Amino acid sequence: MAKYILAPLEKLTEQFERLPGIGHKTASRLAYHVLTLPEAEAEKFANAITDAHKNIHYCPVCCNLTDKELCPVCADETRDRSVICVVESFRDVSVIEGTQEYFGLYHVLQGVLSPMKGVFPDMLKIKELMARLNDGTVREVVMATNATLGGETTASYIAKLIKPLGIRVTRLATGLPAGGNIEYSDEVTLARALSSRLDM
Amino acid sequence: MAKYILAPLEKLTEQFERLPGIGHKTASRLAYHVLTLPEAEAEKFANAITDAHKNIHYCPVCCNLTDKELCPVCADETRDRSVICVVESFRDVSVIEGTQEYFGLYHVLQGVLSPMKGVFPDMLKIKELMARLNDGTVREVVMATNATLGGETTASYIAKLIKPLGIRVTRLATGLPAGGNIEYSDEVTLARALSSRLDM
């Protein structure tokens, strides 16, 4: 016997190995752990996966994830419907909500443009965003994609599409992070902080 | 709205968070990844968990994991039935099989003694091991628990139980690892390598 292989355990290991940031050794450790859980606990884990898939879908308005008909932001009558904040992913919405400084709506692109990775405009929720701008309620679109190459490219691409509609397009400021030290700041950040300097 | 919480996603995150070495941030990243998988892929993941639990059980002879009636080692007629190698866990069996130097049977304790963690002799498969030593076929028991405090304690404890039966009990050698450097070796390892020195 060359190696002691258990097919069901191997399969579970493979599943864990496909998750981001999980290598073969970790995957095999996790699979083994799940195997040694009590039956009911393992069942709970499996159900959590199926349930999440069954009960969560995209909000038909803003393409955010939701387990209701509309997402809580779109369903909230008190939100300012004249501003849309465009973000890359579901997680960004939570973070911006956490600031308690934004009261408009969102639009979740579900990714950024990346020709290298084969992500083109029609694979993002850009069509859905443009459709929301037709009825004249929206006066400003805040591009809140990441300050990365992909994020910047996507922001510029969308800004170019929106500007002809006469809607204001803004971008999150780049500059020193709060508490940031000039000495340890990188040159690009510092250059942008300089060029976007404000009157005091 | 304070926070944007999706109950099914939170539940899945909690499940990942209970795995060893997975913190809250990683768990939430993994849960989100699983959510964005195609439905069929997520189904496969959930099934891999349930299947592993359904199809894998303990070998009634050696307490190793198996998806057959007996584990492949116990089922193999050509193995030497006069030697039992006692290991802590399923993973140790794979490693020892990998050496292709051992042809006897195994016994998997499923843990080591640790009064601090509340692991006492009756929680390990020691009773099952003793039952295998009664019919006179076994002439040697190799204690292959780890060279850790728990492993050593467990080996000594079991050795004391077996010796009165007149069966030879041996222990894996401790010493320099192959390719090991004396200069970088710790004192305990070196002391043991010295005291177990062999004639050349």
XYZ file of N, CA and C in Angstrom, chain B:
600
model
N -29.733 52.926 10.415
C -29.219 51.548 10.319
C -27.792 51.484 10.836
N -27.561 50.719 11.870
C -26.222 50.666 12.462
C -25.267 49.884 11.572
N -25.591 48.629 11.330
C -24.681 47.796 10.569
C -25.451 46.963 9.572
N -24.806 46.645 8.486
C -25.444 45.905 7.419
C -25.202 44.427 7.656
N -26.127 43.764 8.374
C -25.900 42.362 8.736
C -26.793 41.415 7.943
N -26.185 40.376 7.375
C -26.926 39.346 6.659
C -26.844 38.079 7.490
N -27.962 37.685 8.110
C -27.932 36.555 9.035
C -27.308 35.284 8.439
N -27.699 34.848 7.220
C -27.127 33.591 6.709
C -25.606 33.688 6.506
N -25.135 34.878 6.124
C -23.702 35.049 5.910
C -22.970 35.060 7.255
N -23.585 35.683 8.260
C -23.000 35.700 9.607
C -22.861 34.278 10.141
N -23.884 33.468 9.898
C -23.866 32.082 10.384
C -22.744 31.298 9.750
N -22.557 31.508 8.450
C -21.504 30.797 7.734
C -20.140 31.259 8.249
N -20.015 32.558 8.491
C -18.769 33.103 9.029
C -18.447 32.461 10.379
N -19.463 32.350 11.229
C -19.277 31.719 12.540
C -18.746 30.301 12.402
N -19.290 29.567 11.428
C -18.848 28.187 11.221
C -17.368 28.147 10.855
N -16.961 29.027 9.964
C -15.548 29.049 9.563
C -14.668 29.472 10.732
N -15.210 30.387 11.555
C -14.432 30.925 12.670
C -14.126 29.849 13.706
N -14.935 28.806 13.752
C -14.712 27.752 14.745
C -13.615 26.782 14.324
N -13.154 26.872 13.080
C -12.080 25.990 12.627
C -10.767 26.449 13.252
N -9.824 25.510 13.464
C -8.570 25.882 14.127
C -7.742 26.826 13.261
N -7.246 27.900 13.864
C -6.343 28.818 13.160
C -7.042 29.809 12.245
N -8.369 29.870 12.290
C -9.116 30.808 11.441
C -9.714 31.902 12.333
N -9.278 33.147 12.135
C -9.799 34.272 12.921
C -11.032 34.871 12.276
N -11.566 35.936 12.865
C -12.821 36.487 12.367
C -12.692 37.048 10.947
N -11.612 37.775 10.688
C -11.445 38.397 9.366
C -11.332 37.346 8.264
N -10.498 36.325 8.520
C -10.341 35.254 7.534
C -11.674 34.542 7.337
N -12.357 34.262 8.438
C -13.644 33.553 8.364
C -14.621 34.337 7.501
N -14.649 35.649 7.670
C -15.614 36.427 6.917
C -15.228 36.473 5.438
N -13.906 36.484 5.172
C -13.437 36.449 3.792
C -13.805 35.116 3.135
N -13.617 34.004 3.872
C -13.927 32.680 3.332
C -15.430 32.537 3.087
N -16.235 32.994 4.061
C -17.693 32.878 3.928
C -18.153 33.647 2.693
N -17.590 34.836 2.516
C -17.967 35.651 1.369
C -17.575 34.955 0.067
N -16.394 34.319 0.089
C -15.954 33.603 -1.108
C -16.916 32.469 -1.448
N -17.295 31.707 -0.436
C -18.204 30.575 -0.656
C -19.537 31.084 -1.209
N -19.964 32.243 -0.707
C -21.233 32.822 -1.158
C -21.182 33.193 -2.633
N -20.013 33.618 -3.105
C -19.925 34.049 -4.492
C -19.632 32.887 -5.448
N -19.432 31.684 -4.899
C -19.243 30.512 -5.760
C -20.534 30.237 -6.515
N -20.435 29.592 -7.697
C -21.669 29.164 -8.375
C -22.427 28.188 -7.461
N -23.736 28.203 -7.565
C -24.596 27.360 -6.725
C -24.100 25.906 -6.661
N -23.733 25.342 -7.817
C -23.347 23.929 -7.868
C -22.073 23.682 -7.076
N -21.165 24.652 -7.125
C -19.896 24.505 -6.405
C -20.129 24.526 -4.898
N -21.011 25.428 -4.456
C -21.320 25.536 -3.033
C -21.979 24.249 -2.555
N -22.835 23.714 -3.398
C -23.516 22.451 -3.098
C -22.481 21.348 -2.898
N -21.469 21.322 -3.792
C -20.402 20.323 -3.718
C -19.660 20.414 -2.391
N -19.396 21.650 -1.958
C -18.689 21.880 -0.705
C -19.513 21.317 0.450
N -20.797 21.693 0.490
C -21.675 21.227 1.568
C -21.750 19.703 1.568
N -21.839 19.115 0.371
C -21.931 17.658 0.279
C -20.651 16.977 0.724
N -19.503 17.606 0.428
C -18.223 17.008 0.822
C -18.164 16.861 2.336
N -18.718 17.840 3.048
C -18.730 17.784 4.513
C -19.630 16.647 4.986
N -20.860 16.613 4.447
C -21.812 15.588 4.873
C -21.308 14.198 4.500
N -20.769 14.065 3.268
C -20.294 12.755 2.805
C -19.152 12.246 3.661
N -18.209 13.133 3.980
C -17.061 12.706 4.775
C -17.570 12.131 6.087
N -18.557 12.811 6.688
C -19.100 12.329 7.956
C -19.862 11.035 7.805
N -20.597 10.918 6.699
C -21.446 9.750 6.513
C -20.603 8.511 6.201
N -19.565 8.692 5.381
C -18.847 7.532 4.853
C -17.598 7.139 5.624
N -17.128 8.022 6.501
C -15.906 7.679 7.227
C -16.247 7.320 8.665
N -15.696 6.221 9.137
C -15.924 5.824 10.535
C -14.631 5.212 11.051
N -14.638 4.774 12.293
C -13.427 4.192 12.853
C -13.341 2.713 12.525
N -12.136 2.253 12.177
C -11.896 0.823 11.954
C -12.139 0.117 13.286
N -12.979 -0.929 13.314
C -13.306 -1.566 14.592
C -12.097 -2.245 15.247
N -11.041 -2.505 14.462
C -9.861 -3.152 15.034
C -8.878 -2.114 15.584
N -8.402 -1.193 14.696
C -7.298 -0.330 15.102
C -7.736 1.099 15.414
N -9.022 1.405 15.287
C -9.550 2.749 15.580
C -9.027 3.819 14.632
N -8.457 3.417 13.492
C -8.066 4.383 12.470
C -9.327 4.770 11.677
N -9.250 5.864 10.917
C -10.384 6.249 10.088
C -10.421 5.394 8.831
N -11.614 5.052 8.384
C -11.728 4.272 7.154
C -13.097 4.470 6.519
N -13.172 4.271 5.195
C -14.481 4.324 4.547
C -14.916 2.923 4.113
N -14.114 1.896 4.479
C -14.486 0.497 4.237
C -14.880 -0.132 5.575
N -15.127 -1.452 5.560
C -15.489 -2.113 6.813
C -14.283 -2.089 7.760
N -13.132 -2.575 7.244
C -11.877 -2.493 7.983
C -10.992 -1.472 7.287
N -10.000 -0.921 7.999
C -9.081 0.009 7.341
C -8.150 -0.809 6.435
N -7.534 -0.196 5.421
C -6.719 -0.956 4.471
C -5.581 -1.743 5.129
N -5.030 -1.221 6.208
C -3.929 -1.935 6.867
C -4.452 -3.198 7.547
N -5.510 -3.060 8.334
C -6.063 -4.228 9.027
C -6.582 -5.265 8.029
N -7.082 -4.798 6.875
C -7.650 -5.698 5.887
C -6.569 -6.415 5.079
N -5.337 -5.873 5.121
C -4.248 -6.416 4.297
C -3.665 -7.674 4.946
N -3.870 -8.839 4.261
C -3.456 -10.134 4.817
C -1.943 -10.245 4.955
N -1.195 -9.452 4.159
C 0.260 -9.616 4.150
C 0.963 -8.870 5.284
N 0.221 -8.053 6.045
C 0.873 -7.294 7.111
C 1.253 -8.219 8.276
N 2.319 -7.853 8.959
C 2.820 -8.616 10.094
C 1.928 -8.377 11.315
N 1.169 -9.389 11.709
C 0.203 -9.224 12.796
C 0.813 -9.349 14.192
N 2.152 -9.496 14.253
C 2.763 -9.654 15.572
C 3.279 -8.322 16.126
N 3.185 -7.262 15.323
C 3.651 -5.952 15.790
C 2.519 -4.931 15.672
N 2.329 -4.138 16.717
C 1.353 -3.036 16.656
C 2.087 -1.732 16.928
N 1.897 -0.770 16.041
C 2.495 0.547 16.217
C 1.414 1.479 16.755
N 1.638 2.035 17.941
C 0.627 2.880 18.583
C 0.895 4.347 18.258
N -0.065 5.011 17.598
C 0.113 6.416 17.226
C -1.011 7.274 17.817
N -0.797 8.587 17.780
C -1.786 9.494 18.358
C -2.974 9.698 17.434
N -2.690 9.877 16.125
C -3.799 10.228 15.237
C -3.651 9.618 13.858
N -4.752 9.642 13.149
C -4.881 9.200 11.776
C -3.744 9.706 10.887
N -3.348 10.989 11.077
C -2.335 11.573 10.227
C -0.975 10.916 10.421
N -0.704 10.441 11.644
C 0.575 9.784 11.898
C 0.697 8.484 11.097
N -0.450 7.793 10.915
C -0.428 6.541 10.143
C 0.058 6.822 8.719
N -0.492 7.869 8.086
C -0.089 8.203 6.714
C 1.412 8.449 6.651
N 1.932 9.186 7.642
C 3.345 9.536 7.615
C 4.212 8.284 7.762
N 3.851 7.404 8.702
C 4.655 6.187 8.904
C 4.546 5.276 7.677
N 3.343 5.181 7.088
C 3.191 4.400 5.854
C 4.095 4.967 4.760
N 4.257 6.286 4.769
C 5.095 6.952 3.771
C 6.549 6.505 3.816
N 7.040 6.083 4.984
C 8.447 5.641 5.094
C 8.666 4.304 4.370
N 7.579 3.553 4.155
C 7.655 2.203 3.561
C 8.640 1.315 4.300
N 8.763 1.519 5.613
C 9.697 0.732 6.430
C 8.970 -0.059 7.493
N 7.651 0.128 7.572
C 6.905 -0.542 8.636
C 5.840 -1.437 8.029
N 5.794 -2.698 8.467
C 4.868 -3.642 7.843
C 3.902 -4.283 8.815
N 3.890 -3.764 10.062
C 2.975 -4.315 11.057
C 1.628 -3.621 11.026
N 0.876 -3.755 12.120
C -0.432 -3.115 12.228
C -0.297 -1.816 13.026
N -1.404 -1.089 13.112
C -1.413 0.170 13.877
C -2.467 0.106 14.961
N -2.350 1.070 15.887
C -3.460 1.347 16.793
C -3.493 2.851 17.015
N -4.643 3.461 16.709
C -4.746 4.921 16.790
C -5.441 5.314 18.099
N -4.701 5.989 18.981
C -5.220 6.352 20.305
C -6.265 7.450 20.232
N -6.227 8.256 19.172
C -7.107 9.415 19.022
C -6.879 10.467 20.092
N -5.597 10.754 20.328
C -5.256 11.816 21.282
C -4.128 11.384 22.196
N -3.750 12.257 23.113
C -2.764 11.918 24.140
C -3.305 12.353 25.488
N -2.790 11.749 26.531
C -3.190 12.105 27.890
C -2.838 13.562 28.148
N -3.743 14.291 28.740
C -3.468 15.663 29.122
C -4.461 16.080 30.201
N -4.099 15.841 31.472
C -5.008 16.180 32.573
C -5.399 17.656 32.529
N -4.464 18.511 32.050
C -4.751 19.946 31.960
C -5.918 20.228 31.019
N -5.966 19.461 29.883
C -7.044 19.676 28.912
C -8.219 18.729 29.171
N -8.143 18.001 30.305
C -9.244 17.102 30.647
C -9.259 15.821 29.827
N -8.079 15.391 29.312
C -8.031 14.119 28.579
C -7.451 13.043 29.494
N -8.287 12.100 29.911
C -7.868 11.029 30.812
C -7.849 9.705 30.057
N -7.179 8.660 30.636
C -7.006 7.388 29.911
C -8.279 6.826 29.290
N -9.418 6.960 29.955
C -10.618 6.332 29.400
C -11.165 7.084 28.188
N -10.584 8.254 27.873
C -11.034 8.992 26.697
C -10.193 8.642 25.474
N -9.114 7.886 25.670
C -8.303 7.426 24.539
C -8.659 5.965 24.256
N -8.205 5.453 23.100
C -8.561 4.077 22.723
C -7.580 3.075 23.343
N -7.361 3.196 24.660
C -6.408 2.322 25.344
C -7.035 0.960 25.652
N -8.283 0.978 26.103
C -9.028 -0.279 26.360
C -8.992 -1.145 25.110
N -9.265 -0.523 23.940
C -9.313 -1.237 22.665
C -7.946 -1.838 22.338
N -6.874 -1.120 22.690
C -5.523 -1.628 22.443
C -5.271 -2.853 23.317
N -5.599 -2.750 24.598
C -5.351 -3.857 25.526
C -6.106 -5.111 25.094
N -7.321 -4.920 24.568
C -8.119 -6.058 24.128
C -7.442 -6.803 22.981
N -6.639 -6.083 22.182
C -5.974 -6.729 21.037
C -4.768 -7.555 21.468
N -4.326 -7.383 22.722
C -3.083 -8.038 23.155
C -3.337 -9.373 23.846
N -4.619 -9.764 23.957
C -4.961 -10.930 24.774
C -4.714 -12.282 24.131
N -4.804 -12.367 22.795
C -4.791 -13.690 22.168
C -3.397 -14.211 21.828
N -2.339 -13.509 22.232
C -0.986 -14.050 22.073
C -0.324 -13.837 20.724
N -1.035 -13.233 19.720
C -0.396 -13.021 18.415
C 0.616 -11.874 18.468
N 0.346 -10.869 19.277
C 1.198 -9.684 19.298
C 2.430 -9.906 20.176
N 3.616 -9.675 19.591
C 4.844 -9.878 20.350
C 5.565 -8.562 20.641
N 5.197 -7.500 19.896
C 5.837 -6.217 20.144
C 4.842 -5.072 19.938
N 4.922 -4.080 20.829
C 4.138 -2.860 20.655
C 5.126 -1.701 20.537
N 5.093 -0.988 19.381
C 5.990 0.154 19.179
C 5.247 1.423 19.562
N 5.704 2.141 20.568
C 5.043 3.373 20.967
C 5.549 4.496 20.059
N 4.682 4.945 19.132
C 5.082 5.997 18.193
C 4.263 7.262 18.432
N 4.112 7.640 19.707
C 3.471 8.919 20.020
C 4.524 10.005 19.825
N 4.101 11.252 19.759
C 5.049 12.358 19.551
C 6.053 12.474 20.700
N 7.191 13.106 20.405
C 8.222 13.293 21.426
C 7.929 14.561 22.245
N 6.648 14.758 22.549
C 6.235 15.920 23.350
C 5.900 15.436 24.756
N 5.604 16.381 25.653
C 5.262 16.005 27.020
C 4.091 15.019 27.020
N 3.019 15.386 26.318
C 1.833 14.533 26.263
C 2.131 13.175 25.665
N 2.903 13.174 24.569
C 3.243 11.926 23.883
C 4.064 11.003 24.769
N 5.040 11.571 25.469
C 5.913 10.777 26.334
C 5.124 10.195 27.507
N 4.268 11.049 28.110
C 3.462 10.594 29.256
C 2.574 9.432 28.836
N 1.916 9.589 27.684
C 1.015 8.554 27.207
C 1.776 7.264 26.933
N 2.951 7.377 26.312
C 3.763 6.195 26.012
C 4.133 5.473 27.307
N 4.585 6.207 28.320
C 4.975 5.584 29.591
C 3.779 4.900 30.243
N 2.644 5.610 30.234
C 1.439 5.081 30.864
C 1.051 3.744 30.239
N 1.033 3.687 28.906
C 0.611 2.467 28.216
C 1.652 1.369 28.378
N 2.943 1.763 28.347
C 4.016 0.771 28.512
C 3.854 0.037 29.846
N 3.507 0.786 30.890
C 3.334 0.188 32.222
C 2.190 -0.813 32.240
N 1.146 -0.544 31.449
C 0.003 -1.459 31.383
C 0.372 -2.737 30.636
N 1.227 -2.596 29.586
C 1.503 -3.742 28.704
C 2.574 -4.665 29.274
N 3.595 -4.098 29.929
C 4.735 -4.905 30.388
C 4.345 -6.155 31.180
N 3.376 -6.068 32.109
C 3.007 -7.277 32.873
C 2.537 -8.426 31.977
N 2.114 -8.123 30.734
C 1.640 -9.181 29.839
C 2.793 -9.937 29.187
N 4.034 -9.472 29.424
C 5.190 -10.134 28.842
C 5.396 -9.797 27.370
N 4.790 -8.710 26.892
C 4.951 -8.296 25.488
C 6.025 -7.208 25.431
N 6.895 -7.257 24.417
C 7.956 -6.271 24.279
C 7.343 -4.909 23.935
N 7.768 -3.862 24.650
C 7.294 -2.516 24.323
C 8.492 -1.679 23.910
N 8.457 -1.094 22.719
C 9.581 -0.253 22.272
C 9.098 1.164 22.034
N 10.070 2.081 21.870
C 9.725 3.491 21.681
C 10.539 3.980 20.492
N 9.983 4.851 19.653
C 10.745 5.449 18.556
C 11.986 6.108 19.141
N 13.107 6.039 18.438
C 14.333 6.673 18.919
C 14.204 8.192 18.858
N 14.787 8.878 19.837
C 14.907 10.329 19.718
C 16.376 10.632 19.485
N 16.690 11.616 18.671
C 18.079 11.953 18.383
C 18.130 13.046 17.352
N 19.278 13.218 16.731
C 19.423 14.252 15.700
C 18.522 13.924 14.514
N 17.792 14.885 13.973
C 17.050 14.612 12.736
C 18.045 14.399 11.595
N 17.659 13.610 10.582
C 18.546 13.367 9.445
C 18.919 14.704 8.817
N 20.201 14.931 8.571
C 20.654 16.208 8.028
C 20.816 17.258 9.118
N 20.553 16.870 10.381
C 20.585 17.822 11.496
C 21.999 18.237 11.861
N 22.109 19.442 12.390
C 23.386 20.043 12.723
C 23.549 20.041 14.234
N 24.649 19.536 14.742
C 24.836 19.490 16.194
C 24.803 20.898 16.778
N 25.424 21.835 16.061
C 25.518 23.199 16.556
C 24.136 23.810 16.832
N 23.178 23.504 15.987
C 21.856 24.116 16.133
C 20.862 23.224 16.864
N 21.332 22.099 17.356
C 20.439 21.165 18.015
C 20.175 21.624 19.452
N 18.953 21.383 19.964
C 18.689 21.787 21.354
C 19.291 20.767 22.314
N 19.448 21.168 23.586
C 20.163 20.340 24.554
C 19.472 19.023 24.852
N 18.138 19.051 24.940
C 17.421 17.828 25.276
C 17.621 16.775 24.180
N 17.455 17.224 22.919
C 17.621 16.300 21.793
C 19.032 15.720 21.800
N 20.029 16.583 22.003
C 21.420 16.157 21.970
C 21.714 15.190 23.112
N 21.181 15.486 24.297
C 21.391 14.609 25.451
C 20.824 13.221 25.165
N 19.646 13.185 24.523
C 19.026 11.891 24.222
C 19.811 11.156 23.142
N 20.289 11.912 22.132
C 21.064 11.304 21.044
C 22.328 10.665 21.636
N 22.920 11.330 22.646
C 24.123 10.828 23.298
C 23.818 9.552 24.077
N 22.772 9.626 24.911
C 22.497 8.479 25.776
C 22.009 7.269 24.979
N 21.460 7.491 23.772
C 21.025 6.340 22.966
C 22.033 6.042 21.865
N 23.303 6.452 22.058
C 24.316 6.240 21.012
C 24.481 4.769 20.675
N 24.798 4.498 19.398
C 24.891 3.110 18.906
C 26.307 2.795 18.483
N 26.689 1.518 18.546
C 27.980 1.070 18.047
C 28.010 1.187 16.526
N 29.167 1.608 16.010
C 29.257 1.750 14.547
C 29.949 0.536 13.927
